[in-house]
PDB file of C-alpha atoms and ligand atoms in Angstrom:
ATOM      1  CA  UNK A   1     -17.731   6.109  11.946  1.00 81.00           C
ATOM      2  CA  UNK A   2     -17.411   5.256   7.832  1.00 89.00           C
ATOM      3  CA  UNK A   3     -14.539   3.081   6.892  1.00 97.00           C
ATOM      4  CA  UNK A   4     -10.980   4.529   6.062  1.00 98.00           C
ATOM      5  CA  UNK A   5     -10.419   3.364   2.625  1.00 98.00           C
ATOM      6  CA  UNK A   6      -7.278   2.824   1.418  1.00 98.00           C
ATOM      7  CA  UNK A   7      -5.282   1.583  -1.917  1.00 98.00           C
ATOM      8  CA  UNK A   8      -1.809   0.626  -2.905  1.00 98.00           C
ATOM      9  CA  UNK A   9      -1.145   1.407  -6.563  1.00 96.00           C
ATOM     10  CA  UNK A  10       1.680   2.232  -9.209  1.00 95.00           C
ATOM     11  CA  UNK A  11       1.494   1.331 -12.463  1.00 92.00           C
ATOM     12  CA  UNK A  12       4.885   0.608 -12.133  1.00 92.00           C
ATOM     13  CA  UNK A  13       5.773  -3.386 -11.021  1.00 93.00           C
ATOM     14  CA  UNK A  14       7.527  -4.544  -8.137  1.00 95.00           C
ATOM     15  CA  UNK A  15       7.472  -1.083  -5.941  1.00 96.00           C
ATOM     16  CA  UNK A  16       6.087  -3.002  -3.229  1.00 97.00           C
ATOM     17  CA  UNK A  17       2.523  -2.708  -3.338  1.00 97.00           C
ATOM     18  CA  UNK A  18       1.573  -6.497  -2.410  1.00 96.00           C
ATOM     19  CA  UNK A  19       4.013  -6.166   0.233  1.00 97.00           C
ATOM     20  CA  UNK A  20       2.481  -2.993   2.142  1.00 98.00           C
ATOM     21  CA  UNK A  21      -1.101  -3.555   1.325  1.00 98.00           C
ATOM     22  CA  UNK A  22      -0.617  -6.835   3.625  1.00 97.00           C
ATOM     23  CA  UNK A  23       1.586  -6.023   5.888  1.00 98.00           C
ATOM     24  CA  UNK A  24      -0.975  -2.562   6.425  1.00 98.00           C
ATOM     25  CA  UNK A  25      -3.813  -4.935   6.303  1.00 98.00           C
ATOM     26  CA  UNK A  26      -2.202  -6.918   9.158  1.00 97.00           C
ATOM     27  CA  UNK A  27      -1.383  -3.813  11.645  1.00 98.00           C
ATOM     28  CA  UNK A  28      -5.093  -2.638  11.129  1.00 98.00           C
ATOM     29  CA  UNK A  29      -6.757  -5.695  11.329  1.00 97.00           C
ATOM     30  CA  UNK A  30      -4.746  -5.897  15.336  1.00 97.00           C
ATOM     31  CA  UNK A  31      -7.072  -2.483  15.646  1.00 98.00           C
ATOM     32  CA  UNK A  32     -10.313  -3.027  14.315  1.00 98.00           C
ATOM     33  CA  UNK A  33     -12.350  -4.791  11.597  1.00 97.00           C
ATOM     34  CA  UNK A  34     -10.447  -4.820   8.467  1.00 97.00           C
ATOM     35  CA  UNK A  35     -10.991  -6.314   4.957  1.00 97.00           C
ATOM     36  CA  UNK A  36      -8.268  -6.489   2.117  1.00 97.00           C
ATOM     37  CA  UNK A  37      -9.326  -6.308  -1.515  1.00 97.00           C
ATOM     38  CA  UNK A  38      -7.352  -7.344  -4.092  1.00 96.00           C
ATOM     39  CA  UNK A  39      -7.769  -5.859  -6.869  1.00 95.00           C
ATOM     40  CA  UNK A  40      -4.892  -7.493  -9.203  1.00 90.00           C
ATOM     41  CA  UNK A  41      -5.582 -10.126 -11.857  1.00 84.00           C
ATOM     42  CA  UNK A  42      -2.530 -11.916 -10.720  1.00 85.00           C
ATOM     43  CA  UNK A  43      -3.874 -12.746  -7.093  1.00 86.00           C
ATOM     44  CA  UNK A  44      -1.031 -12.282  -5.140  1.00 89.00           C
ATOM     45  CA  UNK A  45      -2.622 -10.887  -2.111  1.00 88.00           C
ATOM     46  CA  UNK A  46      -5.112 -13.263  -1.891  1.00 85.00           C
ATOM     47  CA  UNK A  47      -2.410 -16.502  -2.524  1.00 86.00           C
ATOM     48  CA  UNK A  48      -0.165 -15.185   0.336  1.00 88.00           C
ATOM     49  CA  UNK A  49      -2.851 -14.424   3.040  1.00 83.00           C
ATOM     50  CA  UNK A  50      -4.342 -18.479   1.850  1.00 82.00           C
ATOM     51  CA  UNK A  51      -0.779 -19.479   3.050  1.00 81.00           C
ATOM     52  CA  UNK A  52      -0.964 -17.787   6.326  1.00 76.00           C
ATOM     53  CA  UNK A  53      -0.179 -20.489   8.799  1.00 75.00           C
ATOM     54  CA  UNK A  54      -1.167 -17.718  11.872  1.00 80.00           C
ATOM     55  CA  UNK A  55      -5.401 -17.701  12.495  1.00 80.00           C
ATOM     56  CA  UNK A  56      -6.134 -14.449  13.099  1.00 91.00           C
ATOM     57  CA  UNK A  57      -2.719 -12.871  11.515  1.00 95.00           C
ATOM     58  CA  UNK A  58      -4.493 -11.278   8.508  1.00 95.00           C
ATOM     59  CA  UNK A  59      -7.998 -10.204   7.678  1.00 95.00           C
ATOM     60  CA  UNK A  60      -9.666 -11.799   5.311  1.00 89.00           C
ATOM     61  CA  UNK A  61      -9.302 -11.397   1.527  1.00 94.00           C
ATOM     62  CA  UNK A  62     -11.450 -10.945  -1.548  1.00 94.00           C
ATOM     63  CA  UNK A  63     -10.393 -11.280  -4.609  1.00 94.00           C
ATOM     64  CA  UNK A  64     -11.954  -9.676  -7.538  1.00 94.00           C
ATOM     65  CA  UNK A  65     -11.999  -7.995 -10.786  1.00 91.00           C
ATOM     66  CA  UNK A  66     -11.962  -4.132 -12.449  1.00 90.00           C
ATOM     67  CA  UNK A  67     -15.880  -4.797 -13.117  1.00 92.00           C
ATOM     68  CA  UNK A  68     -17.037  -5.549  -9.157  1.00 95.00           C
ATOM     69  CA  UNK A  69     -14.250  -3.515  -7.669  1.00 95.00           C
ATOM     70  CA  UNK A  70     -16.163   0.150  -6.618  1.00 96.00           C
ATOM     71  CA  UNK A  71     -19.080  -2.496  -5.279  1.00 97.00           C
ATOM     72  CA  UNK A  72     -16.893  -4.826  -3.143  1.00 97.00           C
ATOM     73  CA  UNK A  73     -15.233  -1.831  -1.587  1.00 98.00           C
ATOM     74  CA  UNK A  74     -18.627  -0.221  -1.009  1.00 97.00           C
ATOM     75  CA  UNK A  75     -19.809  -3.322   0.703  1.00 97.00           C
ATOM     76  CA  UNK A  76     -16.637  -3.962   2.469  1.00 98.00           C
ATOM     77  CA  UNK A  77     -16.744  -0.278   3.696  1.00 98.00           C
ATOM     78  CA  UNK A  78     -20.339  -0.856   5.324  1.00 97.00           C
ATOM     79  CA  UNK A  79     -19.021  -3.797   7.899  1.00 97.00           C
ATOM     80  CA  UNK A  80     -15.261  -2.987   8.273  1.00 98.00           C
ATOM     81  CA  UNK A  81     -13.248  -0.218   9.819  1.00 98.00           C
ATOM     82  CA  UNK A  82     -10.808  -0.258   7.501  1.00 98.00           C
ATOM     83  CA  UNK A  83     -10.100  -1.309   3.533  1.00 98.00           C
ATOM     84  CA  UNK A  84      -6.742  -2.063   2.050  1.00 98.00           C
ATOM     85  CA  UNK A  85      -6.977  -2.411  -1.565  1.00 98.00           C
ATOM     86  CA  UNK A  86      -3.848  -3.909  -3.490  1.00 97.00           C
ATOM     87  CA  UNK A  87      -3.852  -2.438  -7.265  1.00 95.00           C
ATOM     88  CA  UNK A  88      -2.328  -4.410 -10.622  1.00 91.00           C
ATOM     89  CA  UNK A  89       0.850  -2.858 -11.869  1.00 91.00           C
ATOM     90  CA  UNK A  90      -1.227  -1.326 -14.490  1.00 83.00           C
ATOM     91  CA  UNK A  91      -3.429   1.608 -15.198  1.00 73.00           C
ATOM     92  CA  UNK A  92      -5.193  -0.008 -18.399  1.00 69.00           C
ATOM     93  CA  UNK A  93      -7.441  -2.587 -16.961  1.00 72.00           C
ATOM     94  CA  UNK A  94      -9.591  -0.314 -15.785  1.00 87.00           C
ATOM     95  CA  UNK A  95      -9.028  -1.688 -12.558  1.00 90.00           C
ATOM     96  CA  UNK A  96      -7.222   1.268 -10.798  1.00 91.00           C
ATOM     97  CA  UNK A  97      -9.655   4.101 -12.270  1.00 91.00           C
ATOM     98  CA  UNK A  98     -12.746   2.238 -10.454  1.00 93.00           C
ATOM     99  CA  UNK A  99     -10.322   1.788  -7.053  1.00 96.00           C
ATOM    100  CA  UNK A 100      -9.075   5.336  -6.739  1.00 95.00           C
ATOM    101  CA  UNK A 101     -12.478   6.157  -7.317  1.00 94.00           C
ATOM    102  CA  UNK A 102     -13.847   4.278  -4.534  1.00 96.00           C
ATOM    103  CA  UNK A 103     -11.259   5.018  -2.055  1.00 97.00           C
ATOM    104  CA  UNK A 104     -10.169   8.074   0.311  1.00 97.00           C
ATOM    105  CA  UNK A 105      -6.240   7.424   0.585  1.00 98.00           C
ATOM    106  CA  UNK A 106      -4.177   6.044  -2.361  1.00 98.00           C
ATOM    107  CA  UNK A 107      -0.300   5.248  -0.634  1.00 98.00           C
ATOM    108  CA  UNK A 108       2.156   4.745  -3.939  1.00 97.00           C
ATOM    109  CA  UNK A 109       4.832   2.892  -2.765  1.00 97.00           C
ATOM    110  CA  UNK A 110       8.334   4.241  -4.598  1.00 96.00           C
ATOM    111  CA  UNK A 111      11.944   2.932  -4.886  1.00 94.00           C
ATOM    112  CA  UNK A 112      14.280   4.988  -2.844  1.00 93.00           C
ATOM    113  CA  UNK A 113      16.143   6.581  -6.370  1.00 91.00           C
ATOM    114  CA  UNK A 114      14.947   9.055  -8.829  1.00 91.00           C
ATOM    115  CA  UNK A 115      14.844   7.099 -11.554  1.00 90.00           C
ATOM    116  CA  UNK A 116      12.477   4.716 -10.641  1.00 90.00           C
ATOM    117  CA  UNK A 117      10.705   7.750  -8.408  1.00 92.00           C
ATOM    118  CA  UNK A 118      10.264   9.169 -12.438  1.00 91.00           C
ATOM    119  CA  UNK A 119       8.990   5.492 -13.809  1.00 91.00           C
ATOM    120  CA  UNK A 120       5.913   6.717 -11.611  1.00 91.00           C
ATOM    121  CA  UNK A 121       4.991   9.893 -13.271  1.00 91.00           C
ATOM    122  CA  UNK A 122       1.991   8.631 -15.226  1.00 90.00           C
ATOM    123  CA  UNK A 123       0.572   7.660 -11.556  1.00 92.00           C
ATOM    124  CA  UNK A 124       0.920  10.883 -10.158  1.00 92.00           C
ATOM    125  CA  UNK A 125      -1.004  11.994 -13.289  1.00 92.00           C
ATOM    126  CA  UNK A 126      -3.889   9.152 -13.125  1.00 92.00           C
ATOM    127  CA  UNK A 127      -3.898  10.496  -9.128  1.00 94.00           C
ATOM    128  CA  UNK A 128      -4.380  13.972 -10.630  1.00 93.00           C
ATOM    129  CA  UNK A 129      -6.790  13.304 -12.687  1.00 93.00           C
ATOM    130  CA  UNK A 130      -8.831  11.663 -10.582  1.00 94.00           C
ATOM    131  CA  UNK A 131      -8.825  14.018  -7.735  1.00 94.00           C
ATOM    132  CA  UNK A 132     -10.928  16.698  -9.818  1.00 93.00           C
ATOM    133  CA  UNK A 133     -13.759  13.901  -9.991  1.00 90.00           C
ATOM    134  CA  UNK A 134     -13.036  12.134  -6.368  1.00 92.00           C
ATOM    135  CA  UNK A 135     -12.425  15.690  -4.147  1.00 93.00           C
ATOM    136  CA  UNK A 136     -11.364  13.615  -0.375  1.00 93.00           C
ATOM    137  CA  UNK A 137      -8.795  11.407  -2.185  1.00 97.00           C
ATOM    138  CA  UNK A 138      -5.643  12.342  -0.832  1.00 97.00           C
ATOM    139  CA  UNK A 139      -2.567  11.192  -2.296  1.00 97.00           C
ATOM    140  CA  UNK A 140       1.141  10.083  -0.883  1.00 97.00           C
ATOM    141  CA  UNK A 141       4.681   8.410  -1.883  1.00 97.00           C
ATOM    142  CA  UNK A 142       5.243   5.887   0.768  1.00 97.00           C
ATOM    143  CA  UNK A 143       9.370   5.311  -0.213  1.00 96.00           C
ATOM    144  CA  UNK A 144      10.308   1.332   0.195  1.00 96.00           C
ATOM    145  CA  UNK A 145      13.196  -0.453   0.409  1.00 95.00           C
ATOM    146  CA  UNK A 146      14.825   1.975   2.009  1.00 93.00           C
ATOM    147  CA  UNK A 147      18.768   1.594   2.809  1.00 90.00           C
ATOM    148  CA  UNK A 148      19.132   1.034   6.756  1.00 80.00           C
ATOM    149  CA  UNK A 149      22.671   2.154   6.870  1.00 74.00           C
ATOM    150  CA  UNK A 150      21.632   5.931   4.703  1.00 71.00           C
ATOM    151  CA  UNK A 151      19.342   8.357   4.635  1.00 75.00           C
ATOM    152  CA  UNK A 152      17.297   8.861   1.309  1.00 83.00           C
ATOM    153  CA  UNK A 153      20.225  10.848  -0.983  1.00 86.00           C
ATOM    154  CA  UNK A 154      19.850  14.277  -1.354  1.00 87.00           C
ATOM    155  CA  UNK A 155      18.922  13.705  -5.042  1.00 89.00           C
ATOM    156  CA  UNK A 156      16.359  11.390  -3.897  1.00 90.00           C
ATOM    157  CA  UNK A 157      14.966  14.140  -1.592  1.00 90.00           C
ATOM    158  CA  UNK A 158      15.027  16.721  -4.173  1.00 91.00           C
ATOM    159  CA  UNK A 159      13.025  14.699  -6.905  1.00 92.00           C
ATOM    160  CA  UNK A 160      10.448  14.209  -4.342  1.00 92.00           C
ATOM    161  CA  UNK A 161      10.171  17.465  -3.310  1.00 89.00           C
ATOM    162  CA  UNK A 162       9.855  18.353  -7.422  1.00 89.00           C
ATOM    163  CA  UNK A 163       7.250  15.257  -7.896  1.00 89.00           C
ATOM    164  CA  UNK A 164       4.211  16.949  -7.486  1.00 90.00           C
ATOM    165  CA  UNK A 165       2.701  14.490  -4.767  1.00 94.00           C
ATOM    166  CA  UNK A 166       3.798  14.669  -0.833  1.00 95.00           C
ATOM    167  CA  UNK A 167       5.563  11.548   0.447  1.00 96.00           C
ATOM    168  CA  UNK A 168       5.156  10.338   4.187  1.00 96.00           C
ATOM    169  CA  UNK A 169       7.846  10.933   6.546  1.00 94.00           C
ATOM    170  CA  UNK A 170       7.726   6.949   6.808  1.00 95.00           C
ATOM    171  CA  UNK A 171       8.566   4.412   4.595  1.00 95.00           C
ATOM    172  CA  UNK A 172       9.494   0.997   4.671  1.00 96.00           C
ATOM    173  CA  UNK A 173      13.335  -0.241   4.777  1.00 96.00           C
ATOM    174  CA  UNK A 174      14.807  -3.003   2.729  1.00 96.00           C
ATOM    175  CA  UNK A 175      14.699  -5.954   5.583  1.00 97.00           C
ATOM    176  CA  UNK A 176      14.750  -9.633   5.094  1.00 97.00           C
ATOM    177  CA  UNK A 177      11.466  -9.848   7.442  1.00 98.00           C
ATOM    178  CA  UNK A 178       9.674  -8.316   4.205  1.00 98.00           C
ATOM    179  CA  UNK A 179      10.567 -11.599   2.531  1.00 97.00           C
ATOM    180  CA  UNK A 180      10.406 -14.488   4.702  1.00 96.00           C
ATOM    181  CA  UNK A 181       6.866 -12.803   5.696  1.00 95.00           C
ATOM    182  CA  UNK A 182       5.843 -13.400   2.178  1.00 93.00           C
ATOM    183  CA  UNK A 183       6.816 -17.071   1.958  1.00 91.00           C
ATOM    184  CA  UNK A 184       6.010 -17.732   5.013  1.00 89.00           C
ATOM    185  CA  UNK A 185       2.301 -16.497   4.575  1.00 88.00           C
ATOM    186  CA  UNK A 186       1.783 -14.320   7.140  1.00 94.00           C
ATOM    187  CA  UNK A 187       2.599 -10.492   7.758  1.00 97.00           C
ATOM    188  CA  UNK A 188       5.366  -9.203   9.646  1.00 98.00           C
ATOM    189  CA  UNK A 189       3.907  -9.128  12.646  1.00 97.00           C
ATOM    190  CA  UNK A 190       3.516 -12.741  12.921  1.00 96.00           C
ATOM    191  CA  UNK A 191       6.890 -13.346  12.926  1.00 96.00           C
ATOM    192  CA  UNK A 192       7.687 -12.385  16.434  1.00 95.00           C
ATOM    193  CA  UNK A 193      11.275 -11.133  17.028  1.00 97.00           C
ATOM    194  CA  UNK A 194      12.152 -11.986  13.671  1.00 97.00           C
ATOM    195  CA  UNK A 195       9.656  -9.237  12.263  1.00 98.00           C
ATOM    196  CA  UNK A 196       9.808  -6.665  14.788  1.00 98.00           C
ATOM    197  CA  UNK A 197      11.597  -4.222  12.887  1.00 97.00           C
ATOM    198  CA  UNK A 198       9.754  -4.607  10.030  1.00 98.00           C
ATOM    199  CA  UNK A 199       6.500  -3.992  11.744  1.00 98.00           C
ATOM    200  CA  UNK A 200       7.883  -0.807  13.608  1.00 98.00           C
ATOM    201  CA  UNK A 201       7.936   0.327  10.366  1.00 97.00           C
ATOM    202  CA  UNK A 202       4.420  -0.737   9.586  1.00 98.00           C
ATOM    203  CA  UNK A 203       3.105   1.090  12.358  1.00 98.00           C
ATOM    204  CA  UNK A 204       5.098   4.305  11.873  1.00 98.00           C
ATOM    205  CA  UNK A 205       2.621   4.027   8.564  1.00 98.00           C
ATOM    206  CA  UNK A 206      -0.099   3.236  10.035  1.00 98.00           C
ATOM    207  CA  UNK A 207       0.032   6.052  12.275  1.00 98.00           C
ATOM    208  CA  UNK A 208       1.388   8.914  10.197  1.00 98.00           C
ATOM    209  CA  UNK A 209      -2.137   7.810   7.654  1.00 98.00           C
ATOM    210  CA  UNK A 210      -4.210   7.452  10.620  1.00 97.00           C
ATOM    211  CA  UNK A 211      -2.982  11.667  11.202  1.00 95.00           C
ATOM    212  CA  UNK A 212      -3.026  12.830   7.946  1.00 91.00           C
TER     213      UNK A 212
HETATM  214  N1  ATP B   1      10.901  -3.343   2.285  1.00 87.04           N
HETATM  215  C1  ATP B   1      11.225  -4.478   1.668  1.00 87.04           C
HETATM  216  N2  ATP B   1      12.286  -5.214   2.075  1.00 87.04           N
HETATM  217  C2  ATP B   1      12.626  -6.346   1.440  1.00 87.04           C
HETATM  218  N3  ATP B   1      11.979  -6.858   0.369  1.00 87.04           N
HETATM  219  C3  ATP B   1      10.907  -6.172  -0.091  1.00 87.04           C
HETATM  220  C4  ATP B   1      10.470  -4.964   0.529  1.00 87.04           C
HETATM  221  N4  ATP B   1       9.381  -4.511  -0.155  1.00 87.04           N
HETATM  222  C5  ATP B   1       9.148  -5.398  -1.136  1.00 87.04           C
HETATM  223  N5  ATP B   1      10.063  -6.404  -1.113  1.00 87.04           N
HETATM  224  C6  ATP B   1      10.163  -7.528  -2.048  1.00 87.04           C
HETATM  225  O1  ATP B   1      10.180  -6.977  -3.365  1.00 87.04           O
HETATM  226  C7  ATP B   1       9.421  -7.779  -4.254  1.00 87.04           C
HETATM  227  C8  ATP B   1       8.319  -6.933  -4.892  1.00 87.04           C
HETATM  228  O2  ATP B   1       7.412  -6.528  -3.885  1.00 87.04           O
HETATM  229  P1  ATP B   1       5.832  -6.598  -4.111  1.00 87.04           P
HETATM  230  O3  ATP B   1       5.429  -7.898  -4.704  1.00 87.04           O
HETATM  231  O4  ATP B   1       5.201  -6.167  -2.836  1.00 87.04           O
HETATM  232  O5  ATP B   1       5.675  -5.451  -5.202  1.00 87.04           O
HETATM  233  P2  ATP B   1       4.381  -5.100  -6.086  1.00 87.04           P
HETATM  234  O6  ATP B   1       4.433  -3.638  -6.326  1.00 87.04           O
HETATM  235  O7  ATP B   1       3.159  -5.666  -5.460  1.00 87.04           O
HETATM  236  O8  ATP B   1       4.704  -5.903  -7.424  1.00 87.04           O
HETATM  237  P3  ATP B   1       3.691  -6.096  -8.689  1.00 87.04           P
HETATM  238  O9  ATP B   1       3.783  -4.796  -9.421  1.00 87.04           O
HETATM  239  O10 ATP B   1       4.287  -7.243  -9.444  1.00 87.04           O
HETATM  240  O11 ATP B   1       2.323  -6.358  -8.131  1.00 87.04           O
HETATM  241  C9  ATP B   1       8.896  -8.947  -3.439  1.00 87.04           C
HETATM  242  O12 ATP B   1       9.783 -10.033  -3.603  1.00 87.04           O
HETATM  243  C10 ATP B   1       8.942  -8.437  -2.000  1.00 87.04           C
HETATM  244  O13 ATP B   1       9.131  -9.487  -1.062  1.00 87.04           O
HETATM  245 MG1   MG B   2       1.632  -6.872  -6.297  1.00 87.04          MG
END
């Protein structure tokens, strides 16, 4: 069966990308073989997963730049099941071109309110773009930090509906787990009790992708 390729990107910083490609990494790696690839300059991926006190927790990371990125995925794609790729908040590098390129599934990981849902509009257009060269990329809003206590606002729904890409019916909700997995090293999963929430929502993910 060839790999499921998949890559968290938005140009925009801080939507949560990191957070998701690791935390996706982790749920697929409990499946099958998995490899994460990151893709970002800054390294954050690979520093979190080389604090992972867990063996076993999360699959194993390689780190790399715009130049190698298409051939690392390639060759990660040949002895994994699955490939998370995190992106750099950027769409100048070059780096995020030669990933969405390379993958089939790009997840773009939004804040739940339309103004930062807007911030992302040159992404949807890169996404475009690229789909008349790369036909099987298929494209979603995966909304983070979602409030526990609401459902996403009615103008939140609305400028989704409007934006031009479909979102999945699961996202991510703003939970402390999210956090302490990050400084603790590990994903969500490895926290037990603590993260159980956290990676019910991971799976809901994981599951809607593995669908669509
Ligand atoms: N669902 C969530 N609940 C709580 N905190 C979250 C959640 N998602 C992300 N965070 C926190 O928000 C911050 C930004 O997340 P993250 O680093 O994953 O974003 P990013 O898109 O990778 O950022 P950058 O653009 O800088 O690469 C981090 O401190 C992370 O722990
Ligand atoms: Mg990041």
């Amino acid at each position: 069966m060839p790999a499921l390729r998949i890559a968290l990107a938005n140009q925009k910083g801080g939507t949560g990308k990191t957070t998701l490609a690791v935390n996706l990494a982790a749920g697929f790696h409990r499946r099958a073989a998995t490899a994460l690839v990151d893709a970002d300059p800054q390294g954050s991926a690979g520093q979190w997963a080389r604090l992972a006190g867990q063996p076993d927790d999360l699959p194993q990371v390689r780190t790399v730049g715009a130049a190698a990125v298409e051939a690392v995925i390639g060759e990660a794609a040949r002895t994994h099941r699955y490939v998370l790729v995190d992106c750099p908040p950027h769409l100048q590098s070059g780096a995020l071109d030669a990933v969405m390129h390379a993958v089939d599934v790009v997840l773009i990981p939004v804040q739940p309110s339309p103004l930062d849902l807007w911030a992302s509009v040159d992404m949807a257009d890169a996404v475009r773009d690229t789909q008349r060269r790369n036909t099987r990329l298929r494209a979603y809003l995966v909304v983070n930090q979602l409030d526990r206590r609401n459902a996403l606002s009615g103008a939140m729904q609305q400028a989704l509906a409007e934006f031009g890409l479909p979102a999945l019916a699961n996202g991510l909700t703003r939970r402390a787990a999210f956090r302490s997995a990050a400084l603790e090293g590990g994903s969500v999963y490895a926290l037990g009790h603590r993260g159980a929430a956290a990676a019910a929502d991971v799976e809901a993910i994981i599951k809607e992708v593995l669908r669509s």
